[in-house]
Short mmCIF file of C-alpha atoms in Angstrom, two decimals:
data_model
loop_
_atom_site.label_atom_id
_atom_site.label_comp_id
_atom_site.label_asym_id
_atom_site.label_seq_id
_atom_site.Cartn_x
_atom_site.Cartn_y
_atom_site.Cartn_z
CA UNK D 189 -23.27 3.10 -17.21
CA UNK D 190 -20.26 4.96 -18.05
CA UNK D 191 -17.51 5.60 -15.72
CA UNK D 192 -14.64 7.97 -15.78
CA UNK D 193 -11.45 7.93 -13.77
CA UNK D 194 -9.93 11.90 -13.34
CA UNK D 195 -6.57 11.67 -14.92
CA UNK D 196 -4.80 14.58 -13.01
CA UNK D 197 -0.67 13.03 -12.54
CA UNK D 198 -1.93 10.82 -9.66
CA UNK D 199 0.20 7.98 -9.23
CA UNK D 200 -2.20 5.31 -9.14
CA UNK D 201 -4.82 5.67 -11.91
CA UNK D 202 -3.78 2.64 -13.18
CA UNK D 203 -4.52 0.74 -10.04
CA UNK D 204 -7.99 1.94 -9.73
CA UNK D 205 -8.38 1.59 -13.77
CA UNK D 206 -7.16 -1.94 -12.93
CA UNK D 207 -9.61 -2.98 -10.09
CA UNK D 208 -12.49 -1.00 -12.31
CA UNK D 209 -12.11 -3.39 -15.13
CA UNK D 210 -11.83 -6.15 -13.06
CA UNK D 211 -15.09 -5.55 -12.23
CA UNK D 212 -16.30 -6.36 -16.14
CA UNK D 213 -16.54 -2.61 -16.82
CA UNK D 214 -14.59 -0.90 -18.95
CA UNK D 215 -13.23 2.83 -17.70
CA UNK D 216 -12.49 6.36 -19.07
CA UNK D 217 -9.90 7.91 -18.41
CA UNK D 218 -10.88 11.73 -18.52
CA UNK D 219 -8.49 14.85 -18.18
CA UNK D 220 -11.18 17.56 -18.89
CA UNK D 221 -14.34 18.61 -17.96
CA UNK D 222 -16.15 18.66 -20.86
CA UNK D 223 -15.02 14.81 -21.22
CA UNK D 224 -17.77 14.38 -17.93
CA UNK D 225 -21.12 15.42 -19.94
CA UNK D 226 -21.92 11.78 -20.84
CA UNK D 227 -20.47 10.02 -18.28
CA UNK D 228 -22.88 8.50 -15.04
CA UNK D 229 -19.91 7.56 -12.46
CA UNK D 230 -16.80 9.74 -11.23
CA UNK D 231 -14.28 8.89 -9.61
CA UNK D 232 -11.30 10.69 -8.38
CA UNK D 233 -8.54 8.41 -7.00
CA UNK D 234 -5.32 10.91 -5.19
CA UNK D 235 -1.82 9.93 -4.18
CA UNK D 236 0.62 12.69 -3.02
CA UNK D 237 0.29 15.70 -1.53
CA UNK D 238 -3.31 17.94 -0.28
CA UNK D 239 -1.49 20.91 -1.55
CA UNK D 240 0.06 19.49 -5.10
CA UNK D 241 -3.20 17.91 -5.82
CA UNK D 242 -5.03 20.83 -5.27
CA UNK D 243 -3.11 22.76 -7.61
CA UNK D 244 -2.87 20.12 -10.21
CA UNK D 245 -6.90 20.24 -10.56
CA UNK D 246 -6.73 23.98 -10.86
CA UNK D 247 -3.93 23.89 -13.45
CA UNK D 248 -6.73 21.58 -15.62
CA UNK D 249 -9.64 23.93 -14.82
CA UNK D 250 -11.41 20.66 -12.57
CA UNK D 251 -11.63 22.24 -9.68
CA UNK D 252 -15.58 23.92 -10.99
CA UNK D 253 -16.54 20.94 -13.29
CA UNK D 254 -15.71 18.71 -10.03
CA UNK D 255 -18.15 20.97 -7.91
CA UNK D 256 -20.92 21.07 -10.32
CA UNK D 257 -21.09 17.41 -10.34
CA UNK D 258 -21.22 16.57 -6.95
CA UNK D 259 -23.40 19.90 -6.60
CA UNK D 260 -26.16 17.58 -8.73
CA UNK D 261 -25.42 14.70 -6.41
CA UNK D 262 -24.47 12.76 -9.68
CA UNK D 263 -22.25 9.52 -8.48
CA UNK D 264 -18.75 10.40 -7.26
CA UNK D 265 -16.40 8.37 -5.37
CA UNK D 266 -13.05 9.83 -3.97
CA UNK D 267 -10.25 8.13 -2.68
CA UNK D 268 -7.77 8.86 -0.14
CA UNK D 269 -6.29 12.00 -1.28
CA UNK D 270 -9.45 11.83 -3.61
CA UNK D 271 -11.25 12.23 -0.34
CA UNK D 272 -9.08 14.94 1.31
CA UNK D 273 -9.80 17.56 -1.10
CA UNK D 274 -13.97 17.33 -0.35
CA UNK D 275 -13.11 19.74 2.70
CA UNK D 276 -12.11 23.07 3.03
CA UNK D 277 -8.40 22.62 4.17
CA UNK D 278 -5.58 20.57 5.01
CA UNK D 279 -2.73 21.04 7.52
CA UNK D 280 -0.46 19.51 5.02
CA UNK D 281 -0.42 22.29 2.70
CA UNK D 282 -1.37 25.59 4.51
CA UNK D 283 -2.69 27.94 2.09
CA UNK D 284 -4.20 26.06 -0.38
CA UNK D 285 -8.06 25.63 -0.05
CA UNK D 286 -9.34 21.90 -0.77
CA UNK D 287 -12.93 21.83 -2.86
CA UNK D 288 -14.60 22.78 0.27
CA UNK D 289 -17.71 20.65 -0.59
CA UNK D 290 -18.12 19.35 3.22
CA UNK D 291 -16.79 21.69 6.29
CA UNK D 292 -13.60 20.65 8.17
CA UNK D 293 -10.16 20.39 7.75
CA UNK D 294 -7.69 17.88 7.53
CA UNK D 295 -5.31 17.30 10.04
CA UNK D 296 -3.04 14.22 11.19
CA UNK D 297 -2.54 11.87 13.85
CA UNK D 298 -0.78 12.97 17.47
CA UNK D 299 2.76 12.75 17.66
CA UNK D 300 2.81 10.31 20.61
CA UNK D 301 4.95 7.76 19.37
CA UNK D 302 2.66 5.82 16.69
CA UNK D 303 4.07 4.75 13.50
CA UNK D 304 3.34 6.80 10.60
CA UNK D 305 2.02 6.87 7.70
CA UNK D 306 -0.66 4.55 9.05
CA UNK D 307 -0.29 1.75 6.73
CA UNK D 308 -1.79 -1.55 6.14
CA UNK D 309 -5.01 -3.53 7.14
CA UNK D 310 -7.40 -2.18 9.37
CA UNK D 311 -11.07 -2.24 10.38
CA UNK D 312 -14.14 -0.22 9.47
CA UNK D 313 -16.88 -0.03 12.05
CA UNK D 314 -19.82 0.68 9.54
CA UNK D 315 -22.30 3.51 10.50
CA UNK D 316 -24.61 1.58 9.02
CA UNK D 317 -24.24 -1.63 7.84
CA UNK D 318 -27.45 -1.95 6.12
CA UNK D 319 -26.63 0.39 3.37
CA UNK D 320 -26.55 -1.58 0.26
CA UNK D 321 -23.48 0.31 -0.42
CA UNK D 322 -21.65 -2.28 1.84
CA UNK D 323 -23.74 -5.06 0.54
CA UNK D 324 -21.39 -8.36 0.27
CA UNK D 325 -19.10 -6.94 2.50
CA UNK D 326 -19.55 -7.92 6.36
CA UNK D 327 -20.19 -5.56 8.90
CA UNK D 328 -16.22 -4.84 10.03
CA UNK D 329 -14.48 -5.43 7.13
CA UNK D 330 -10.55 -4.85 6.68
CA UNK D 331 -9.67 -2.34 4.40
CA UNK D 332 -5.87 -1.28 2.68
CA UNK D 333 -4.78 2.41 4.48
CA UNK D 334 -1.75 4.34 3.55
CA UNK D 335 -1.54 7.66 4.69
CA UNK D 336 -0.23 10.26 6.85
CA UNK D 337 -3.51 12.69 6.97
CA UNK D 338 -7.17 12.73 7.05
CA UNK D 339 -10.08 14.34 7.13
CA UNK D 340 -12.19 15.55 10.41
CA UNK D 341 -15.71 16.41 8.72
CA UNK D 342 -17.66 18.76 10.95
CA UNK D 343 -20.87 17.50 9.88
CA UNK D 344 -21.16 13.90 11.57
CA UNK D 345 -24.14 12.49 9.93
CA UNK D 346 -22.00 12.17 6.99
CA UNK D 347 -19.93 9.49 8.72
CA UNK D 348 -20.14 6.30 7.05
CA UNK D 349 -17.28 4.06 8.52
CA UNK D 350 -14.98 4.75 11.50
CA UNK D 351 -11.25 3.37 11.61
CA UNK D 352 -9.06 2.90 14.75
CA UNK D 353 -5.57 3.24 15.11
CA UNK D 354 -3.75 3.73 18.18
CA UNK D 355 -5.98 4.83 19.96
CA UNK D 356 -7.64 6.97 17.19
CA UNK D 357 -11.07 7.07 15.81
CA UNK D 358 -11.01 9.04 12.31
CA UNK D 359 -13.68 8.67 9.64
CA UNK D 360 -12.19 6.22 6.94
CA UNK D 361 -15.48 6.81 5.08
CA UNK D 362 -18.19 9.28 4.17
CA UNK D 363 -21.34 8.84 2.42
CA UNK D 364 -24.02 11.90 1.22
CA UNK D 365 -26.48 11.20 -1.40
CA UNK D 366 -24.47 9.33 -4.35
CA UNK D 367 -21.64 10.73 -3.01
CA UNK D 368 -19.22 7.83 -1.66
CA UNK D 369 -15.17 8.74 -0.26
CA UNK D 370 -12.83 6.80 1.32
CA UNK D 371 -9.56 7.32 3.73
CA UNK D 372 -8.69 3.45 2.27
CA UNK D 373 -7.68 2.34 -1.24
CA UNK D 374 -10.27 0.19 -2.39
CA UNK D 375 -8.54 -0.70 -5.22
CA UNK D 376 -5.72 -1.95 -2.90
CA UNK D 377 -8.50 -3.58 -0.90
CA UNK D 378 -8.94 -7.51 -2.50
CA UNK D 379 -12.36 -8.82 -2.33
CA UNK D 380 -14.25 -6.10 0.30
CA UNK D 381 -12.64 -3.11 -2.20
CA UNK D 382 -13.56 -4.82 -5.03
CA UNK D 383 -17.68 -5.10 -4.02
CA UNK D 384 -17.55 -1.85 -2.57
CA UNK D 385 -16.48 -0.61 -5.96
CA UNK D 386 -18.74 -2.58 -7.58
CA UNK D 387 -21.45 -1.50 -5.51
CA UNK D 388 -21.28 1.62 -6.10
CA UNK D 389 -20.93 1.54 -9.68
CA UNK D 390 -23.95 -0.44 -10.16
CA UNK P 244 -7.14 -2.27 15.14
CA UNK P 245 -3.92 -2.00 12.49
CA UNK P 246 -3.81 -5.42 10.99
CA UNK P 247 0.42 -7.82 11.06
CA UNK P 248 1.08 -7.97 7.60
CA UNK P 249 1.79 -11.71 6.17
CA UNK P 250 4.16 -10.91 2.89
CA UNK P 251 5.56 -13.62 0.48
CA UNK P 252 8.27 -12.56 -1.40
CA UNK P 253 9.03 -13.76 -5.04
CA UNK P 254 12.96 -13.40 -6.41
CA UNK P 255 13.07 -13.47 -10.10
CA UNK P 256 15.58 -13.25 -12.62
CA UNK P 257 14.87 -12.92 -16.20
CA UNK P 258 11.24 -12.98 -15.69
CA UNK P 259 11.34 -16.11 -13.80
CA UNK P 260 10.51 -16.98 -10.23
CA UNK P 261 13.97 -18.52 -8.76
CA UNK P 262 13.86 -21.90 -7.22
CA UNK P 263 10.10 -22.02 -8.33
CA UNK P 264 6.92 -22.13 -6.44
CA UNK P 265 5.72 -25.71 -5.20
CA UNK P 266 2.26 -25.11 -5.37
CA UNK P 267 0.23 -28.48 -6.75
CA UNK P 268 -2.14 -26.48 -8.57
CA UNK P 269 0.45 -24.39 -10.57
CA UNK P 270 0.76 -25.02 -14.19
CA UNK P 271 4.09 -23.00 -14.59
CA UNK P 272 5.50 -22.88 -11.05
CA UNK P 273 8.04 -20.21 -12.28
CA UNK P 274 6.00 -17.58 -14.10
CA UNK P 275 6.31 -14.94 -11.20
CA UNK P 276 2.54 -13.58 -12.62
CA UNK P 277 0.96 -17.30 -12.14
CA UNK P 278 2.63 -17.22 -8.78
CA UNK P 279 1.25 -13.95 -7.49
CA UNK P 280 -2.26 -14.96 -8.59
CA UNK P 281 -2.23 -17.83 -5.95
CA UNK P 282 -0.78 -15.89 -3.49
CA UNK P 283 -3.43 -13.42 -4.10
CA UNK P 284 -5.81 -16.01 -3.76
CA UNK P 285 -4.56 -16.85 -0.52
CA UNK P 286 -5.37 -13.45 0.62
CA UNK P 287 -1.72 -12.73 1.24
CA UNK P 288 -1.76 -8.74 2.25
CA UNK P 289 0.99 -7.76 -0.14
CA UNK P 290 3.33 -9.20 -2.59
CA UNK P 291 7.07 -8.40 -2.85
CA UNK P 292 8.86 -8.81 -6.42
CA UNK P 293 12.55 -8.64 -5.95
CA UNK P 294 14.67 -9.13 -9.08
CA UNK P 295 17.48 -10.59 -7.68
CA UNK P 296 19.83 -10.14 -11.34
CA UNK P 297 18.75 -6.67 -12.07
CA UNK P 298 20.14 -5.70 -14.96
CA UNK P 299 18.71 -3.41 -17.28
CA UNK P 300 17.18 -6.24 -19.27
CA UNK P 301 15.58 -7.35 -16.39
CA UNK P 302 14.13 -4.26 -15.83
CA UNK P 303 12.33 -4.06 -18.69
CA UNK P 304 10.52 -7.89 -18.15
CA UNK P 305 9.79 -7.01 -14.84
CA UNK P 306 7.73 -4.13 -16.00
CA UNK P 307 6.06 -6.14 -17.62
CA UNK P 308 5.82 -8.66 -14.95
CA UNK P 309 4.41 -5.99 -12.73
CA UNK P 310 1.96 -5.21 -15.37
CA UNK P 311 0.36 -8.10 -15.92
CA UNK P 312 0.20 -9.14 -12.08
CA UNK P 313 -1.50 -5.68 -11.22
CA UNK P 314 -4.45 -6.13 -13.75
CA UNK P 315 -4.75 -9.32 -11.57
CA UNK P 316 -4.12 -8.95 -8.11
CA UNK P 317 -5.58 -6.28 -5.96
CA UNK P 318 -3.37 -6.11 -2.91
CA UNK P 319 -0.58 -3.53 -2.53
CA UNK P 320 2.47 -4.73 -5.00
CA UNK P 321 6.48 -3.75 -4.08
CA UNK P 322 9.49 -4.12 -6.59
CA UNK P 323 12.84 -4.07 -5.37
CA UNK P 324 16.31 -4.90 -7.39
CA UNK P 325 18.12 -3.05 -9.93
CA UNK P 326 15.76 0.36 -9.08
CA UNK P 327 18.48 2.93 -9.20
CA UNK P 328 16.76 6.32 -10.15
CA UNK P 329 13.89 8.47 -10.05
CA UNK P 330 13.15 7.17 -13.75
CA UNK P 331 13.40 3.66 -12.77
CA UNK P 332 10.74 4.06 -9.84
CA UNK P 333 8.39 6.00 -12.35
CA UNK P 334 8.41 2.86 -14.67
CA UNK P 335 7.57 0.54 -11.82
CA UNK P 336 5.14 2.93 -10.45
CA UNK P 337 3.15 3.54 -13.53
CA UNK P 338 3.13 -0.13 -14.49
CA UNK P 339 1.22 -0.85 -11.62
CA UNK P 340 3.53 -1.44 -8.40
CA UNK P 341 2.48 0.83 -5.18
CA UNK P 342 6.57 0.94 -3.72
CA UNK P 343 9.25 0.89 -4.63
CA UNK P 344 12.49 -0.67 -2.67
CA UNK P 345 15.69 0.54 -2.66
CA UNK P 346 19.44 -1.29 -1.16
CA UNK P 347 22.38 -1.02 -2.96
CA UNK P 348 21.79 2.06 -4.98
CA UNK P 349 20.32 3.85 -1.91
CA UNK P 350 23.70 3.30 -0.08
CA UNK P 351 26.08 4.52 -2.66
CA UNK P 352 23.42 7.35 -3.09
CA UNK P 353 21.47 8.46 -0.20
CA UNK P 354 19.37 11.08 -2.06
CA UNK P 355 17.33 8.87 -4.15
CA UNK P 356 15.54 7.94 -1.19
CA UNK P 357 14.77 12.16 -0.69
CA UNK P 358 14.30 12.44 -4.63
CA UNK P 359 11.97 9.56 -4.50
CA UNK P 360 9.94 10.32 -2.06
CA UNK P 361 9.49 13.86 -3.06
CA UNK P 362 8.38 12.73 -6.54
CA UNK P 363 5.85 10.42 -5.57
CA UNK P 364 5.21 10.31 -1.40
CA UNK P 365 6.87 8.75 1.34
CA UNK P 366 3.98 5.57 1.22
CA UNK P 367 6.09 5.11 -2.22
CA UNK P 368 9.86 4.31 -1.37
CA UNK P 369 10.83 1.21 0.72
CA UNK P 370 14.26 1.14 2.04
CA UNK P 371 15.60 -2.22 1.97
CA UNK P 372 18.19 -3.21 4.44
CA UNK P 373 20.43 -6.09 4.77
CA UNK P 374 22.26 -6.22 8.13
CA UNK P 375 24.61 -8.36 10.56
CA UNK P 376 25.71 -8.71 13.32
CA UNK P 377 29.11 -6.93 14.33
CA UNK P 378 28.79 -7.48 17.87
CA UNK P 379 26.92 -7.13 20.78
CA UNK P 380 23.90 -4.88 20.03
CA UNK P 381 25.48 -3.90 16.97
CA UNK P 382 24.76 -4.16 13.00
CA UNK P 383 26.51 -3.75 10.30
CA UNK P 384 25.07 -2.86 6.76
CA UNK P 385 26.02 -4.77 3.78
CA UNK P 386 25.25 -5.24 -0.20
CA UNK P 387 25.43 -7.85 -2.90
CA UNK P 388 23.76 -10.58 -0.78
CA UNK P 389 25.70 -9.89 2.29
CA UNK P 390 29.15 -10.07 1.23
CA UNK P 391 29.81 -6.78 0.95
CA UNK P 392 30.41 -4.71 4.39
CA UNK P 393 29.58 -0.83 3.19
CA UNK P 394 30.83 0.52 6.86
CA UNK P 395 27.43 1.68 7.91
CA UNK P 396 25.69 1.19 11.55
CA UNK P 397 22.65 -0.51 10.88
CA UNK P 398 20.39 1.69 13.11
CA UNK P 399 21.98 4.91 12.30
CA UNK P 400 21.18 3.90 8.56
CA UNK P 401 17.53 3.33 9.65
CA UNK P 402 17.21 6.56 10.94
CA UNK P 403 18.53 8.04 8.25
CA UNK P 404 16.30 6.92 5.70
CA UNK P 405 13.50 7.73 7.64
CA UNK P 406 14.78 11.04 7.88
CA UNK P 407 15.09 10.85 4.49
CA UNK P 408 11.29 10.30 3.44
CA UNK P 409 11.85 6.33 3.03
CA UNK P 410 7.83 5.47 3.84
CA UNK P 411 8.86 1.59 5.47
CA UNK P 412 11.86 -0.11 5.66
CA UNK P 413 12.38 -3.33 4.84
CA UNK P 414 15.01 -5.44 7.34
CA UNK P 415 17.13 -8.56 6.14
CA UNK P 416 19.20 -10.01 8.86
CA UNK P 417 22.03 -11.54 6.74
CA UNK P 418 23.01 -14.02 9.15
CA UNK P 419 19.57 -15.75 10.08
CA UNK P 420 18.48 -15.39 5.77
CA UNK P 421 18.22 -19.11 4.50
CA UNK P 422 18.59 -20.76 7.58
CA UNK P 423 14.96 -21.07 8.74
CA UNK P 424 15.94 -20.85 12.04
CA UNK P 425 14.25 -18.02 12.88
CA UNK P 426 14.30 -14.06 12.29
CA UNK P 427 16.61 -11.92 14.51
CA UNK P 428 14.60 -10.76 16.87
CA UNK P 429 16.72 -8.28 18.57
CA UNK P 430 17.87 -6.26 15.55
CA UNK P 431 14.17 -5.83 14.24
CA UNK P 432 13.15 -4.58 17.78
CA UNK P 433 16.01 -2.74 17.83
CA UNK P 434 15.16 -1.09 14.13
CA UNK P 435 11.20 -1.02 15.02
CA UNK P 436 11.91 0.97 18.29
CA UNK P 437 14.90 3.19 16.59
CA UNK P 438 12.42 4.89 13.60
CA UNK P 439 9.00 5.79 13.27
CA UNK P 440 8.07 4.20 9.97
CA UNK P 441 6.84 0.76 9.53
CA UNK P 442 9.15 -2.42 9.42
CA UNK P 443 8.90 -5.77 7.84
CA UNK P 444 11.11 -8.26 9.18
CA UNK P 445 13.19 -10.43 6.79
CA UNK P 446 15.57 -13.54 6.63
CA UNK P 447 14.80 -16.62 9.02
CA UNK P 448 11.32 -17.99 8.94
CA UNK P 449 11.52 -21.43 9.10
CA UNK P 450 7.83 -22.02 10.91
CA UNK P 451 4.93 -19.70 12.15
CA UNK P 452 5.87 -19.67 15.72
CA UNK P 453 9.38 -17.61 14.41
CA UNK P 454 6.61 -15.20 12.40
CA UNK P 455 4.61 -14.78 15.72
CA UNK P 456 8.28 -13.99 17.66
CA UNK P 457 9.38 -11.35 15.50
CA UNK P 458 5.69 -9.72 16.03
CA UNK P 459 5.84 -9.73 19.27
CA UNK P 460 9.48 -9.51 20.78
CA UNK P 461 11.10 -8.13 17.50
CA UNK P 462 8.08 -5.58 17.37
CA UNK P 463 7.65 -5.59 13.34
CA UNK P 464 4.49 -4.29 11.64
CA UNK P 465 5.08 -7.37 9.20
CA UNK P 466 6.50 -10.36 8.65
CA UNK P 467 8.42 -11.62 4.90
CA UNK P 468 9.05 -14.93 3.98
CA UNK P 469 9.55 -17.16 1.28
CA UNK P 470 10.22 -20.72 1.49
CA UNK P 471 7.87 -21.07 4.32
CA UNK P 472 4.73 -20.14 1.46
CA UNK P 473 6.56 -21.53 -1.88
CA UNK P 474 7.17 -24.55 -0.69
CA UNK P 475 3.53 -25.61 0.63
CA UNK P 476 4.65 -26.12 4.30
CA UNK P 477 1.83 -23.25 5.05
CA UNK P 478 -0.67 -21.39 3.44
CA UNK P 479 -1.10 -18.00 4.49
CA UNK P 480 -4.54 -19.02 5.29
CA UNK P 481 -2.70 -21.18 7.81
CA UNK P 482 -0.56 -18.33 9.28
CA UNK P 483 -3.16 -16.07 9.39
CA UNK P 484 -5.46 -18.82 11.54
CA UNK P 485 -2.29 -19.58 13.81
CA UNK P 486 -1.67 -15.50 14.71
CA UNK P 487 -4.75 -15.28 15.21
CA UNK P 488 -5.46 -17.95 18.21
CA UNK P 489 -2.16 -16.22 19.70
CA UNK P 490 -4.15 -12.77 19.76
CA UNK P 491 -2.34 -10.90 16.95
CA UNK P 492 -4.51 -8.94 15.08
CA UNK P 493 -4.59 -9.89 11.37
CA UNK P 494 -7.01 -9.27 8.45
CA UNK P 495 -9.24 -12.75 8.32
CA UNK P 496 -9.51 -14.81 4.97
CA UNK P 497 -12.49 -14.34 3.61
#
């Protein structure tokens, strides 16, 4: 198992490198494609902006590497921002297409008086629990959110956790194949981020 | 549902954790990284580092502080003290802290806060504010500890940094700090209801039932406190079980 952590100026690579070797295994931090021939786990963490992100994984020629290997279902797992940029747009930075790997767009809570950017611990209600992708984890566990956006896939079946605040229901994760993304920072996420990590890297 | 936030906060000065930590099963109570492991243990939902000296010496030990306590604890991590540029957040950040807060320096130079969060997101930059009271309904703002009026309205400094980009703010009421006597309830509701970022309430905790106040009259998203943790009288496995019989929502120990 080899697993590589896409180095494109996002803040917190060191977190997720962090929580990754926590885990006994030891990353790679990769800034091209050609570094992600021998790897067998992806992962693409994102802090910032839809819009800078987006351009910062054109600017290092990711954006087709990035499509080919989720295109072969090989094991990817994107977080927050990281997760974002699997649709086709965000409201955040009109313009700029995302990687347009699942349809939808990605929009923001109501302005109606809620705090935002929705941040701290909240719930996932699990699609389905069973999945040994949440093994070890409980079936609502509390997960670390910081963010302003997120995505509203169009395709529902790929729903794999739901996440509630104020009064909205967004989808906090997604699951297709080996393909695993989250709205929460598992890395942030003590013991339930840590297994999910864990579980999907092994 | 959004989870209260239970935060201990560690001062340090040269690397050290001021007034040290009276847990039994410490070996070094004042080694700020041995500290922030137990805490983590306790399933504390963040950790606040605020280098209370903050000189430029400091600076460079907490960096490393913040290192080794983010290769170990997997909860959201905030430095505040002595952060007083763009460059200064970038070290923190990259060392392994998620925020950064800002007092002093964002006072004598609102910008940062725009600078900051334009560099690396709004989620990024904590505002920290230390207020008092100047009358009825009315705050003022001060530095160094308190001691230093800078002529300020508390709330219209709020909204400004929210304005700004500041991603939470962080409230001190200078005149309940130390006294455990409980947080001031009507300047955090009074902050919470003025801006529409996140606010952790600061300075006063003496016992849970103060915590579970400032929740629910002084509407904050979370509560800080130090003495309270450090000194054994609770475990935030404690708090947590306490808000939780009195309905506030909170993220269970595991």
């Amino acid at each position: 198992m080899k697993a590589g952590i896409i180095d494109y100026g996002a803040g917190n690579l060191r977190s997720v490198a962090n929580a990754v070797h926590s885990l006994g295994i030891e990353p790679r931090i990769v800034t091209r494609g050609e570094d992600f021939a021998d790897l067998t786990h992806l992962i693409l963490p994102g802090v910032g902006s839809f819009g800078d992100s987006m351009e910062e994984l054109q600017a290092r020629s990711l954006v087709d590497p990035i499509r080919e290997w989720i295109a072969q279902d090989r094991p990817f797992f994107g977080i927050c921002v990281g997760y974002q940029l699997l649709f086709e747009r965000g409201e955040e930075s009109p313009g700029i297409d995302g990687l347009g790997i699942f349809k939808g767009s990605v929009g923001t809570f109501p302005d109606d008086g809620r705090k935002i950017p929705h941040m701290g611990w909240n719930a996932a209600q699990l699609t389905e629990p069973s999945d040994p992708l949440w093994a070890g984890i409980g079936e609502s566990p509390f997960f670390y959110f910081v963010h302003s956006f997120f995505p509203a896939p169009i395709d529902k079946e790929v729903i794999a956790a739901e996440t509630e605040y104020e009064g909205v229901r967004f989808a906090s994760a997604i699951r297709r194949g080996n393909l695993v993304a989250t709205q929460f920072h598992p890395e942030k996420s003590q013991q339930a981020g840590l297994r999910l990590l864990k579980n999907f890297l092994t | 549902m959004l989870a209260k936030r239970i935060i201990p906060c560690l001062d340090v000065t040269d690397g050290r954790v001021v007034k040290g930590v009276n847990f039994v099963d410490l070996v070094d109570a004042g080694d700020p990284v041995e500290c922030a492991i137990a805490y983590n243990e306790q399933q504390a939902d963040e950790l606040v580092f605020l280098d209370i000296t903050a000189s430029s010496d400091d600076r460079a030990t907490m960096v490393d502080v913040v290192r080794r306590t983010a290769e170990h604890c997997f909860i959201p991590l905030t430095v505040g003290g002595g952060i007083r540029s763009v460059e200064n957040m970038r070290e923190m950040l990259l060392a392994g802290a998620d925020k950064v807060g800002v007092n002093t320096s964002a006072v004598k130079e609102p910008s940062l806060v725009d600078a900051g969060a334009k560099a690396f997101g709004s989620q990024c930059i904590v505002v920290a504010i230390d207020a008092k009271r100047e009358g009825p309904g009315k705050w003022g703002v001060y530095t160094h500890g308190g001691r230093t009026p800078v002529g300020l309205d508390a709330l219209e400094w709020a909204k400004e940094v929210w304005n700004r980009g500041a991603g939470e703010i962080l409230l001190t009421s200078m005149d309940s700090d130390g006294t455990q006597a409980g947080y001031d309830c009507e300047l955090t509701a009074a902050i919470s209801e003025a801006v529409g970022i996140p606010v952790i309430a600061s300075g006063g905790a003496g016992n849970l039932d103060h915590m579970v106040e400032v929740m629910e009259k002084g509407k904050a998203d979370a509560v800080l406190a130090a003495s309270i943790f450090h000194f054994g009288t609770h475990t935030v496995g404690e708090a947590k079980a306490y808000f939780s019989e009195r309905g506030i929502p909170v993220r269970p120990v595991l």
